[in-house]
Amino acid sequence: MKKILYSGLLFIAFFALKTVTAQTKKPLAKPSATTNINASIQRGKAVYATLCVACHQVDGGGVPNLNPPLIKTSYVLGDKKRLINILLNGMQGVDIDGETYSNVMPPVSQFSNQQIADVLTYVRNSFGNKASAVTLTEVNSLRPKK
Amino acid sequence: MKNNHTRLKIATLSLALLCSITKAQTNKKAEQFKLPQGFNISVAADDVGRARHMAITTDGAIYVKLARPVDGKGIILLEDKDGDGKFNQSSGFGNYGGTGLYIKDNYLYASSNSEVFRYKLDKDQRVVDPSKPEKIVTGLIDRRQHETKSITLDNNGNLYVNIGAYSNSCQEADRRAGSPGRPDCPILDSAGGIWRFKIDQLNQSYNNGSRFATGLRNVVGLDWNQQDNSLYVMQHGRDQLDMFSQFFNSKQSAELPAECMYKLKEGDNAGWPYMYYDPFKKKKMLAPEYGGDGTKEANNKFIDPVVAFPAHLAPNGLLFYTGSQFPERYKNGAFVAFHGSWNRAPQPQEGYFVAFVPFANGKPSGEWEIFANGFAGVSVVNSPREAVHRPCGLALGKDGSLYVSDDTKGTIFRITYNKNSK
């Protein structure tokens, strides 16, 4: 319990500092890979709020026994192709880290390739996750012309 | 720069404030539960596993069905040999997970997610041979979604089994935004209802059981009401009406439809997936998968609920109170254990309590009320995994105490009444 509390506090402290740092640097920053990722994360956050949040929850923690968490699982942090394909084709009946999840993940192929890249970049960089961005090119390679 | 210092100060102050709030909450833990005056709640057993439904023997021992076996044991026996209110596990058996558990006439009935077994009990209601149950029902559908099989018995040798629909709303593509409903929903021929079997025949399945009632998406809490000799069930209502965002926004999706209690007669149809019950309009509404838009009413052939509770609270336990320890108004009334919602995001989740509905002459005689609250251990549940305990099963102790199981931490709670206590 204590451990969770401390990590929670560290998390908050980190963000408090991060806000300060971000504010300081803002006027000097030029468009770069970092700002591109940040823009993608912001757009992805909005996409997440439209549909994903219902099952995966505001904290990305999912629902025990029903909907998988998105926090530091191999599916989220691992092979990007596999991850993109889950959004394009859906997923059902797969155990994750020894736990079963009853609900189906529907395909979200109504999202544009850019929205898929953005929401995955958001998920891979939220809820304690830190991983590379998913780019539009990577989604395009699995689903041309959308 | 000065600005940044101010921000840092604010951040530090907020941290300090947060620490003190957290500390205060920790200190409050012992008094987190809220019950009506005179009632007390205590921990009868802890960390027993993912405790689902329970069955209590005539001498007060508790059998508990676990969703997943612990050390190969899916049913455990808890006993309080010295009478201090603390129960210890004295045995375990049945290497299958599941939910249903019921004792009647010297048999213990237990379900996996596809079968029902019964175990002969001795004069003390202890299982005679844990390794040799009779398999009375087999081959029921288990497709992960709504897979648990809750059970209850009537007084005429019949067993009632819930077979949940392996779908949210019988869409062509389950839970996919805008996907239409499948015509003449084919799921209903083998799921989405209550099936009836004989208690004393082996290896029954769909071919020799009968569909007692249909149009029930998923039932976890159910009980036989001895007063009016009828089956009552609590349905888990459908999720995600906002998959049809042209008709429902996320707030409506969070607050619709009601979680309904039904009284079932043979042949009844509660209307899933064609309708949902709107607790504000108090009407049966046509589901958007089948042409509904939030204003069109459903066919009136579907039965009405007995009680409509708020949306998505997930009723997992139902018990009609026939004990005599609690005050008179509780007699024959219904207790409902709500597991707590997940489908109200981004709004806070609700439920995680035990509710009560007073009954008189086989009908509700008043509004439902929250009876025991505080299981979640936090004041607001933003995400279900924040809840420390999630109420699941209910059982009546021989002294009239009410037991509540929790399938998250594995706690068995005991609720007692003493008119002199504060």
Coordinates of C-alpha atoms in Angstrom, one line a residue:
Chain A
M1 CA 0.0 0.0 0.0
K2 CA 2.8 2.4 1.0
K3 CA 4.7 1.5 -2.2
I4 CA 1.7 2.4 -4.3
L5 CA 1.3 5.6 -2.4
Y6 CA 4.9 6.6 -2.9
S7 CA 4.9 5.8 -6.6
G8 CA 1.7 7.8 -6.9
L9 CA 3.3 10.8 -5.2
L10 CA 6.4 10.4 -7.4
F11 CA 4.2 10.3 -10.4
I12 CA 2.4 13.5 -9.4
A13 CA 5.7 15.2 -8.5
F14 CA 7.1 14.2 -11.9
F15 CA 4.2 15.8 -13.6
A16 CA 4.3 18.9 -11.5
L17 CA 8.0 19.3 -12.5
K18 CA 7.3 18.4 -16.1
T19 CA 4.7 21.1 -16.3
V20 CA 7.2 23.6 -15.0
T21 CA 9.9 22.5 -17.4
A22 CA 7.5 22.4 -20.4
Q23 CA 6.4 25.9 -19.6
T24 CA 9.9 27.2 -19.4
K25 CA 11.0 25.7 -22.7
K26 CA 7.9 26.5 -24.7
P27 CA 8.9 29.8 -26.3
L28 CA 12.3 28.4 -27.5
A29 CA 11.1 25.0 -28.9
K30 CA 11.2 24.5 -32.7
P31 CA 9.2 21.9 -34.5
S32 CA 10.9 18.6 -33.9
A33 CA 10.3 14.9 -33.4
T34 CA 9.4 15.6 -29.8
T35 CA 6.8 18.2 -30.6
N36 CA 5.4 15.9 -33.3
I37 CA 5.0 13.1 -30.7
N38 CA 3.4 15.5 -28.2
A39 CA 0.9 16.7 -30.8
S40 CA 0.1 13.1 -31.7
I41 CA -0.4 12.3 -28.0
Q42 CA -2.8 15.2 -27.6
R43 CA -4.8 14.2 -30.6
G44 CA -4.8 10.6 -29.5
K45 CA -6.0 11.5 -26.0
A46 CA -9.2 13.0 -27.7
V47 CA -9.6 9.8 -29.8
Y48 CA -9.3 7.7 -26.6
A49 CA -12.0 9.7 -24.9
T50 CA -14.5 9.0 -27.7
L51 CA -14.6 5.2 -27.5
C52 CA -11.7 3.4 -25.8
V53 CA -12.3 4.9 -22.3
A54 CA -15.6 3.1 -21.9
C55 CA -13.8 -0.3 -21.5
H56 CA -10.2 0.5 -20.8
Q57 CA -11.1 3.3 -18.3
V58 CA -9.7 6.7 -17.6
D59 CA -6.6 5.3 -16.0
G60 CA -5.9 2.7 -18.7
G61 CA -6.4 0.1 -16.0
G62 CA -9.2 -1.8 -17.8
V63 CA -11.7 -3.9 -15.8
P64 CA -10.6 -7.0 -13.9
N65 CA -11.8 -10.2 -15.7
L66 CA -13.6 -8.2 -18.4
N67 CA -11.4 -5.7 -20.3
P68 CA -7.6 -5.8 -20.4
P69 CA -5.4 -3.1 -18.9
L70 CA -3.2 -1.0 -21.2
I71 CA -0.5 -0.5 -18.5
K72 CA 2.9 -2.0 -19.3
T73 CA 1.5 -5.0 -21.0
S74 CA 3.5 -6.7 -23.8
Y75 CA 0.7 -6.1 -26.2
V76 CA 0.9 -2.3 -25.7
L77 CA 4.7 -1.9 -25.4
G78 CA 5.7 -4.7 -27.8
D79 CA 5.4 -5.3 -31.6
K80 CA 3.7 -2.3 -33.1
K81 CA 2.3 -4.3 -36.0
R82 CA 0.5 -6.6 -33.7
L83 CA -0.9 -3.7 -31.8
I84 CA -2.1 -1.8 -34.9
N85 CA -3.7 -5.0 -36.1
I86 CA -5.7 -5.4 -32.9
L87 CA -7.3 -2.0 -33.6
L88 CA -7.9 -2.9 -37.3
N89 CA -9.2 -6.4 -36.7
G90 CA -10.3 -6.6 -33.1
M91 CA -9.3 -9.3 -30.5
Q92 CA -11.1 -11.9 -28.5
G93 CA -10.3 -14.8 -26.2
V94 CA -6.7 -14.0 -25.6
D95 CA -5.1 -14.4 -22.1
I96 CA -2.8 -11.6 -21.1
D97 CA -0.2 -12.2 -18.4
G98 CA -2.2 -15.2 -17.1
E99 CA -5.5 -13.4 -16.8
T100 CA -8.6 -14.0 -18.8
Y101 CA -10.8 -11.2 -20.1
S102 CA -14.4 -11.9 -21.1
N103 CA -15.3 -9.0 -23.3
V104 CA -14.6 -8.7 -27.0
M105 CA -12.4 -5.9 -28.4
P106 CA -14.3 -4.8 -31.5
P107 CA -12.3 -3.6 -34.6
V108 CA -12.2 0.2 -34.6
S109 CA -11.6 0.4 -38.3
Q110 CA -13.9 3.4 -38.5
F111 CA -10.9 5.4 -37.2
S112 CA -8.6 6.9 -39.8
N113 CA -5.1 5.7 -40.0
Q114 CA -4.0 9.0 -38.4
Q115 CA -6.4 8.5 -35.5
I116 CA -5.1 5.0 -35.0
A117 CA -1.5 6.2 -35.0
D118 CA -2.4 9.0 -32.6
V119 CA -4.4 6.9 -30.1
L120 CA -1.7 4.2 -30.0
T121 CA 1.0 6.9 -29.5
Y122 CA -1.1 8.3 -26.7
V123 CA -1.6 4.9 -25.0
R124 CA 2.1 4.0 -25.4
N125 CA 3.0 7.2 -23.6
S126 CA 0.3 7.4 -20.9
F127 CA -0.7 5.5 -17.8
G128 CA 3.0 5.0 -16.9
N129 CA 3.9 3.7 -20.3
K130 CA 6.9 5.1 -22.2
A131 CA 7.4 3.8 -25.8
S132 CA 8.1 5.0 -29.3
A133 CA 5.3 6.7 -31.3
V134 CA 3.2 4.8 -33.8
T135 CA 3.5 6.7 -37.1
L136 CA 1.0 7.2 -39.9
T137 CA 3.4 5.4 -42.2
E138 CA 3.3 2.3 -40.0
V139 CA -0.5 2.2 -40.0
N140 CA -0.5 2.9 -43.8
S141 CA 1.7 -0.1 -44.4
L142 CA -0.9 -2.4 -42.8
R143 CA -4.0 -0.6 -44.2
P144 CA -3.3 1.3 -47.4
K145 CA -5.5 4.2 -48.4
K146 CA -7.6 5.3 -45.4
Chain B
M1 CA 11.5 32.6 -13.5
K2 CA 9.6 34.0 -10.6
N3 CA 6.5 32.4 -12.2
N4 CA 8.2 29.0 -12.1
H5 CA 9.0 29.4 -8.4
T6 CA 5.4 30.1 -7.7
R7 CA 4.4 27.0 -9.7
L8 CA 6.9 24.9 -7.8
K9 CA 5.5 26.2 -4.5
I10 CA 2.0 25.4 -5.6
A11 CA 3.1 21.9 -6.7
T12 CA 4.8 21.3 -3.3
L13 CA 1.9 22.6 -1.4
S14 CA -0.5 20.4 -3.4
L15 CA 1.7 17.5 -2.6
A16 CA 1.7 18.2 1.1
L17 CA -2.1 18.6 1.0
L18 CA -2.5 15.3 -0.9
C19 CA -0.3 13.5 1.7
S20 CA -2.5 14.7 4.6
I21 CA -5.7 13.8 2.8
T22 CA -4.4 10.3 2.1
K23 CA -3.3 9.9 5.7
A24 CA -6.7 11.0 6.9
Q25 CA -8.4 8.4 4.7
T26 CA -6.1 5.7 5.9
N27 CA -7.1 6.5 9.5
K28 CA -10.7 6.4 8.6
K29 CA -10.6 2.9 7.2
A30 CA -12.1 1.2 10.3
E31 CA -15.2 3.3 10.0
Q32 CA -15.5 3.2 6.2
F33 CA -18.8 1.1 6.2
K34 CA -22.2 2.7 6.5
L35 CA -25.2 0.6 7.6
P36 CA -28.5 1.5 9.2
Q37 CA -28.5 2.0 12.9
G38 CA -28.2 -1.2 14.9
F39 CA -26.4 -3.1 12.2
N40 CA -22.7 -4.1 12.4
I41 CA -20.4 -5.5 9.8
S42 CA -17.3 -7.6 10.5
V43 CA -14.9 -9.7 8.6
A44 CA -15.7 -13.4 8.9
A45 CA -12.8 -14.6 6.7
D46 CA -10.2 -12.9 4.5
D47 CA -8.1 -13.7 1.4
V48 CA -10.1 -16.9 0.6
G49 CA -9.8 -16.4 -3.2
R50 CA -12.2 -15.0 -5.8
A51 CA -15.3 -15.7 -3.7
R52 CA -18.5 -15.9 -5.7
H53 CA -21.7 -17.4 -4.3
M54 CA -22.0 -19.1 -0.9
A55 CA -24.1 -21.8 0.7
I56 CA -24.5 -22.1 4.5
T57 CA -25.0 -25.4 6.4
T58 CA -27.5 -25.9 9.2
D59 CA -24.7 -25.6 11.8
G60 CA -23.4 -22.4 10.3
A61 CA -20.4 -23.5 8.2
I62 CA -20.0 -21.7 4.9
Y63 CA -19.2 -23.3 1.5
V64 CA -17.8 -20.8 -0.9
K65 CA -17.5 -21.1 -4.7
L66 CA -14.4 -19.6 -6.2
A67 CA -14.2 -18.1 -9.7
R68 CA -10.8 -19.7 -10.0
P69 CA -9.5 -22.6 -8.0
V70 CA -6.8 -22.0 -5.4
D71 CA -4.4 -24.9 -5.1
G72 CA -6.8 -26.9 -7.2
K73 CA -9.8 -26.3 -5.0
G74 CA -12.7 -24.4 -6.5
I75 CA -15.1 -24.9 -3.5
I76 CA -13.9 -24.2 0.0
L77 CA -15.5 -24.9 3.4
L78 CA -15.1 -22.2 6.1
E79 CA -15.8 -23.1 9.7
D80 CA -15.9 -21.1 13.0
K81 CA -15.2 -23.9 15.4
D82 CA -14.7 -21.7 18.5
G83 CA -17.6 -19.4 17.8
D84 CA -15.6 -16.2 17.8
G85 CA -17.0 -15.1 14.5
K86 CA -13.7 -15.7 12.6
F87 CA -13.9 -18.5 10.1
N88 CA -11.1 -20.7 8.9
Q89 CA -10.8 -22.9 5.9
S90 CA -11.2 -26.5 7.0
S91 CA -11.3 -28.2 3.6
G92 CA -11.5 -27.6 -0.2
F93 CA -12.4 -29.7 -3.3
G94 CA -13.7 -29.4 -6.8
N95 CA -10.9 -28.4 -9.2
Y96 CA -13.1 -26.1 -11.3
G97 CA -13.8 -22.4 -11.1
G98 CA -17.4 -21.1 -11.3
T99 CA -20.0 -19.1 -9.5
G100 CA -23.2 -21.1 -8.5
L101 CA -23.6 -22.8 -5.1
Y102 CA -26.7 -23.9 -3.3
I103 CA -27.7 -26.3 -0.5
K104 CA -31.1 -28.0 -0.5
D105 CA -32.3 -31.3 1.1
N106 CA -28.9 -32.7 1.9
Y107 CA -27.2 -32.0 -1.4
L108 CA -24.7 -29.3 -2.3
Y109 CA -25.2 -28.0 -5.9
A110 CA -22.2 -26.3 -7.6
S111 CA -21.6 -25.0 -11.1
S112 CA -18.6 -24.5 -13.3
N113 CA -19.0 -22.2 -16.3
S114 CA -20.5 -25.1 -18.4
E115 CA -21.7 -27.8 -16.0
V116 CA -23.7 -28.4 -12.7
F117 CA -22.7 -31.0 -10.1
R118 CA -24.2 -32.1 -6.9
Y119 CA -22.5 -33.6 -3.8
K120 CA -24.3 -35.7 -1.2
L121 CA -24.2 -34.2 2.3
D122 CA -24.1 -36.1 5.6
K123 CA -26.3 -35.4 8.6
D124 CA -24.0 -32.4 9.5
Q125 CA -24.3 -31.1 5.9
R126 CA -20.7 -31.9 5.1
V127 CA -19.9 -33.4 1.7
V128 CA -19.6 -37.1 1.9
D129 CA -17.2 -37.7 -1.0
P130 CA -15.7 -34.5 -2.5
S131 CA -14.1 -36.5 -5.3
K132 CA -17.4 -38.1 -6.6
P133 CA -20.0 -35.5 -7.4
E134 CA -23.0 -36.4 -9.7
K135 CA -22.8 -34.4 -12.9
I136 CA -26.4 -33.4 -13.5
V137 CA -26.0 -30.8 -16.3
T138 CA -23.3 -30.7 -18.9
G139 CA -22.4 -29.0 -22.2
L140 CA -23.8 -25.5 -21.5
I141 CA -22.4 -22.7 -23.6
D142 CA -19.3 -20.9 -22.3
R143 CA -17.9 -18.4 -24.7
R144 CA -16.1 -16.2 -22.2
Q145 CA -18.6 -13.3 -22.2
H146 CA -21.3 -13.8 -19.5
E147 CA -20.0 -17.3 -18.9
T148 CA -20.9 -17.8 -15.3
K149 CA -23.8 -20.2 -14.5
S150 CA -25.8 -19.1 -11.4
I151 CA -28.2 -21.7 -9.9
T152 CA -31.2 -22.0 -7.6
L153 CA -33.8 -24.6 -6.8
D154 CA -37.5 -24.7 -6.4
N155 CA -39.4 -27.0 -4.0
N156 CA -40.5 -29.4 -6.7
G157 CA -37.2 -31.0 -7.7
N158 CA -36.2 -28.4 -10.4
L159 CA -32.9 -26.7 -10.9
Y160 CA -32.8 -23.2 -12.6
V161 CA -29.6 -22.3 -14.4
N162 CA -28.7 -18.9 -15.9
I163 CA -27.1 -19.2 -19.3
G164 CA -25.8 -15.7 -20.2
A165 CA -25.7 -14.3 -23.7
Y166 CA -22.3 -14.4 -25.2
S167 CA -22.9 -10.9 -26.6
N168 CA -23.7 -7.3 -25.4
S169 CA -26.7 -6.7 -27.6
C170 CA -26.7 -9.4 -30.4
Q171 CA -25.1 -7.1 -32.9
E172 CA -23.7 -8.5 -36.2
A173 CA -20.3 -7.4 -34.8
D174 CA -20.4 -7.5 -31.0
R175 CA -19.8 -4.1 -29.3
R176 CA -18.9 -2.5 -32.7
A177 CA -20.1 1.1 -33.1
G178 CA -23.2 1.2 -35.2
S179 CA -23.4 -2.5 -36.0
P180 CA -27.0 -3.6 -36.4
G181 CA -28.8 -6.3 -34.4
R182 CA -28.9 -9.8 -35.8
P183 CA -32.4 -10.6 -37.0
D184 CA -34.4 -13.0 -34.8
C185 CA -31.3 -13.1 -32.5
P186 CA -30.0 -16.7 -32.8
I187 CA -28.2 -16.5 -29.5
L188 CA -31.5 -17.0 -27.7
D189 CA -31.9 -20.6 -28.6
S190 CA -29.0 -21.7 -26.4
A191 CA -28.3 -18.7 -24.1
G192 CA -29.8 -15.4 -22.9
G193 CA -32.2 -17.0 -20.5
I194 CA -32.9 -19.3 -17.6
W195 CA -33.0 -23.1 -18.3
R196 CA -34.7 -25.6 -16.1
F197 CA -33.4 -29.1 -15.3
K198 CA -34.3 -32.0 -12.9
I199 CA -32.2 -32.1 -9.8
D200 CA -31.8 -35.9 -9.8
Q201 CA -31.0 -36.8 -13.4
L202 CA -27.5 -37.2 -14.7
N203 CA -25.9 -35.5 -17.8
Q204 CA -28.8 -33.3 -18.8
S205 CA -28.2 -30.7 -21.4
Y206 CA -30.2 -28.6 -23.9
N207 CA -32.0 -31.6 -25.3
N208 CA -33.6 -32.7 -22.0
G209 CA -33.8 -29.4 -20.1
S210 CA -36.2 -26.6 -21.0
R211 CA -35.9 -22.9 -21.6
F212 CA -37.9 -21.6 -18.7
A213 CA -37.6 -17.9 -19.5
T214 CA -35.8 -15.9 -22.3
G215 CA -34.7 -12.4 -23.2
L216 CA -32.4 -12.1 -20.3
R217 CA -28.9 -10.9 -21.3
N218 CA -27.1 -12.2 -18.2
V219 CA -28.2 -13.0 -14.7
V220 CA -25.8 -13.6 -11.8
G221 CA -28.0 -12.9 -8.8
L222 CA -31.1 -15.1 -8.5
D223 CA -33.2 -16.6 -5.7
W224 CA -36.3 -18.7 -5.2
N225 CA -38.8 -16.6 -3.2
Q226 CA -40.4 -19.0 -0.7
Q227 CA -43.2 -16.6 0.2
D228 CA -44.7 -16.5 -3.3
N229 CA -43.0 -19.6 -4.6
S230 CA -41.5 -17.9 -7.6
L231 CA -38.1 -17.4 -9.3
Y232 CA -36.7 -13.9 -9.1
V233 CA -33.6 -12.8 -11.1
M234 CA -31.4 -9.7 -11.4
Q235 CA -30.4 -8.9 -15.0
H236 CA -27.2 -7.3 -16.0
G237 CA -28.5 -4.7 -18.5
R238 CA -26.8 -4.0 -21.8
D239 CA -23.7 -1.7 -22.1
Q240 CA -22.7 1.1 -24.4
L241 CA -25.8 2.6 -25.9
D242 CA -23.5 5.3 -27.1
M243 CA -22.2 3.0 -29.8
F244 CA -25.2 4.7 -31.5
S245 CA -23.9 8.2 -30.9
Q246 CA -26.5 9.8 -33.1
F247 CA -29.1 8.8 -30.4
F248 CA -27.2 8.5 -27.1
N249 CA -24.4 10.6 -25.6
S250 CA -22.0 9.3 -23.1
K251 CA -24.1 10.6 -20.1
Q252 CA -27.2 8.8 -21.4
S253 CA -25.1 5.7 -22.0
A254 CA -23.9 5.8 -18.4
E255 CA -27.4 6.2 -17.0
L256 CA -29.3 3.8 -19.2
P257 CA -30.7 1.2 -19.1
A258 CA -31.9 0.2 -15.6
E259 CA -30.6 -2.9 -13.9
C260 CA -33.8 -4.8 -13.5
M261 CA -35.2 -7.3 -11.0
Y262 CA -37.7 -9.7 -12.7
K263 CA -40.2 -12.2 -11.4
L264 CA -40.3 -15.0 -13.9
K265 CA -43.1 -17.4 -14.8
E266 CA -42.5 -20.2 -17.3
G267 CA -42.4 -18.8 -20.9
D268 CA -41.7 -15.2 -19.9
N269 CA -39.6 -13.0 -22.2
A270 CA -37.8 -10.1 -20.7
G271 CA -36.9 -8.6 -24.1
W272 CA -33.1 -8.7 -24.6
P273 CA -31.8 -7.8 -27.1
Y274 CA -34.7 -6.1 -28.6
M275 CA -35.4 -3.6 -25.8
Y276 CA -33.9 -2.0 -22.7
Y277 CA -35.7 -0.5 -19.7
D278 CA -35.5 3.3 -19.2
P279 CA -35.8 3.9 -15.4
F280 CA -36.6 7.7 -16.0
K281 CA -39.4 7.2 -18.5
K282 CA -40.3 3.9 -16.7
K283 CA -40.8 2.4 -20.1
K284 CA -39.6 -0.5 -22.2
M285 CA -37.7 1.1 -25.1
L286 CA -36.7 -0.3 -28.5
A287 CA -33.0 -1.0 -28.7
P288 CA -31.0 1.0 -31.2
E289 CA -29.7 -2.2 -32.8
Y290 CA -33.3 -2.9 -33.8
G291 CA -34.5 0.5 -35.0
G292 CA -34.7 2.3 -31.6
D293 CA -33.7 5.9 -31.2
G294 CA -34.2 6.6 -27.5
T295 CA -37.9 7.6 -28.0
K296 CA -39.5 4.5 -29.6
E297 CA -41.1 2.1 -27.2
A298 CA -40.7 -1.7 -27.5
N299 CA -43.3 -4.3 -28.1
N300 CA -45.5 -4.7 -25.0
K301 CA -45.3 -8.5 -25.0
F302 CA -42.1 -8.2 -23.0
I303 CA -42.5 -8.4 -19.2
D304 CA -42.1 -5.5 -16.9
P305 CA -39.4 -5.4 -14.1
V306 CA -40.4 -5.7 -10.5
V307 CA -37.7 -3.2 -9.5
A308 CA -35.5 -0.9 -11.6
F309 CA -32.1 0.1 -10.2
P310 CA -29.6 2.6 -11.7
A311 CA -27.7 1.5 -14.7
H312 CA -24.6 -0.7 -14.9
L313 CA -24.3 -1.5 -11.1
A314 CA -23.9 -5.2 -11.9
P315 CA -26.1 -7.1 -9.5
N316 CA -24.3 -10.3 -8.6
G317 CA -26.3 -11.6 -5.6
L318 CA -30.0 -11.8 -4.7
L319 CA -31.4 -13.1 -1.4
F320 CA -34.8 -12.9 0.1
Y321 CA -34.4 -12.5 3.8
T322 CA -36.2 -15.3 5.7
G323 CA -34.2 -15.0 9.0
S324 CA -35.5 -13.5 12.2
Q325 CA -32.4 -11.6 13.5
F326 CA -33.1 -8.4 11.6
P327 CA -36.0 -6.0 12.4
E328 CA -39.5 -6.9 11.0
R329 CA -39.3 -4.7 8.0
Y330 CA -36.5 -6.8 6.5
K331 CA -38.5 -10.0 6.7
N332 CA -39.1 -11.5 3.2
G333 CA -37.5 -8.4 1.6
A334 CA -34.8 -8.6 -1.0
F335 CA -31.1 -7.9 -0.5
V336 CA -29.1 -7.3 -3.7
A337 CA -25.3 -7.3 -3.8
F338 CA -24.0 -4.9 -6.5
H339 CA -20.5 -5.8 -7.8
G340 CA -20.2 -2.1 -9.0
S341 CA -20.1 -0.6 -12.4
W342 CA -17.5 -0.3 -15.1
N343 CA -19.6 1.1 -17.9
R344 CA -20.1 4.6 -16.6
A345 CA -16.7 6.0 -17.7
P346 CA -15.8 8.9 -18.0
Q347 CA -18.2 9.5 -15.1
P348 CA -17.3 8.0 -11.7
Q349 CA -18.3 4.3 -11.3
E350 CA -21.3 3.4 -9.0
G351 CA -22.5 0.5 -7.0
Y352 CA -20.2 -1.5 -4.8
F353 CA -22.9 -1.8 -2.2
V354 CA -25.6 -4.1 -0.9
A355 CA -29.2 -2.7 -1.5
F356 CA -32.5 -3.6 0.1
V357 CA -36.0 -3.7 -1.2
P358 CA -38.9 -4.2 1.3
F359 CA -41.5 -6.7 0.2
A360 CA -45.0 -7.5 1.5
N361 CA -47.3 -10.1 0.1
G362 CA -44.8 -11.0 -2.7
K363 CA -44.5 -7.4 -4.0
P364 CA -42.1 -4.5 -3.3
S365 CA -43.7 -2.4 -0.5
G366 CA -41.4 0.5 -0.8
E367 CA -38.5 2.1 -2.7
W368 CA -35.1 0.4 -2.9
E369 CA -32.4 1.7 -0.6
I370 CA -28.7 1.3 0.0
F371 CA -28.3 -1.0 2.9
A372 CA -24.5 -1.5 3.3
N373 CA -22.0 0.7 1.6
G374 CA -18.3 1.3 1.8
F375 CA -17.0 -2.0 0.3
A376 CA -14.9 0.0 -2.3
G377 CA -12.8 1.5 0.5
V378 CA -12.6 4.8 -1.5
S379 CA -15.1 7.6 -1.6
V380 CA -15.1 7.8 -5.4
V381 CA -14.4 4.9 -7.7
N382 CA -13.1 6.3 -11.0
S383 CA -11.9 2.9 -12.3
P384 CA -13.1 -0.4 -11.0
R385 CA -9.7 -1.7 -10.0
E386 CA -9.6 1.1 -7.3
A387 CA -12.3 -0.8 -5.3
V388 CA -10.8 -2.8 -2.5
H389 CA -13.8 -5.1 -2.2
R390 CA -16.6 -5.9 -4.7
P391 CA -19.7 -7.5 -3.3
C392 CA -20.8 -10.6 -5.1
G393 CA -22.7 -13.4 -3.2
L394 CA -25.2 -13.3 -0.4
A395 CA -26.1 -16.0 2.1
L396 CA -28.3 -16.3 5.2
G397 CA -26.6 -17.6 8.3
K398 CA -28.5 -20.0 10.6
D399 CA -28.7 -17.2 13.2
G400 CA -30.1 -14.8 10.7
S401 CA -26.8 -13.0 10.0
L402 CA -26.3 -11.9 6.4
Y403 CA -23.0 -12.9 4.7
V404 CA -21.6 -11.0 1.8
S405 CA -18.7 -12.4 -0.4
D406 CA -16.1 -10.3 -2.2
D407 CA -14.4 -11.7 -5.3
T408 CA -11.6 -9.1 -5.4
K409 CA -9.8 -9.4 -2.0
G410 CA -11.6 -12.6 -1.1
T411 CA -13.2 -11.3 2.1
I412 CA -16.4 -12.8 3.6
F413 CA -18.3 -10.2 5.5
R414 CA -20.9 -10.9 8.2
I415 CA -23.7 -8.4 8.9
T416 CA -25.5 -8.6 12.2
Y417 CA -28.2 -6.7 14.0
N418 CA -28.4 -5.6 17.7
K419 CA -31.0 -3.0 18.6
N420 CA -28.9 -1.8 21.5
S421 CA -25.8 -1.1 19.4
K422 CA -25.1 2.3 18.0

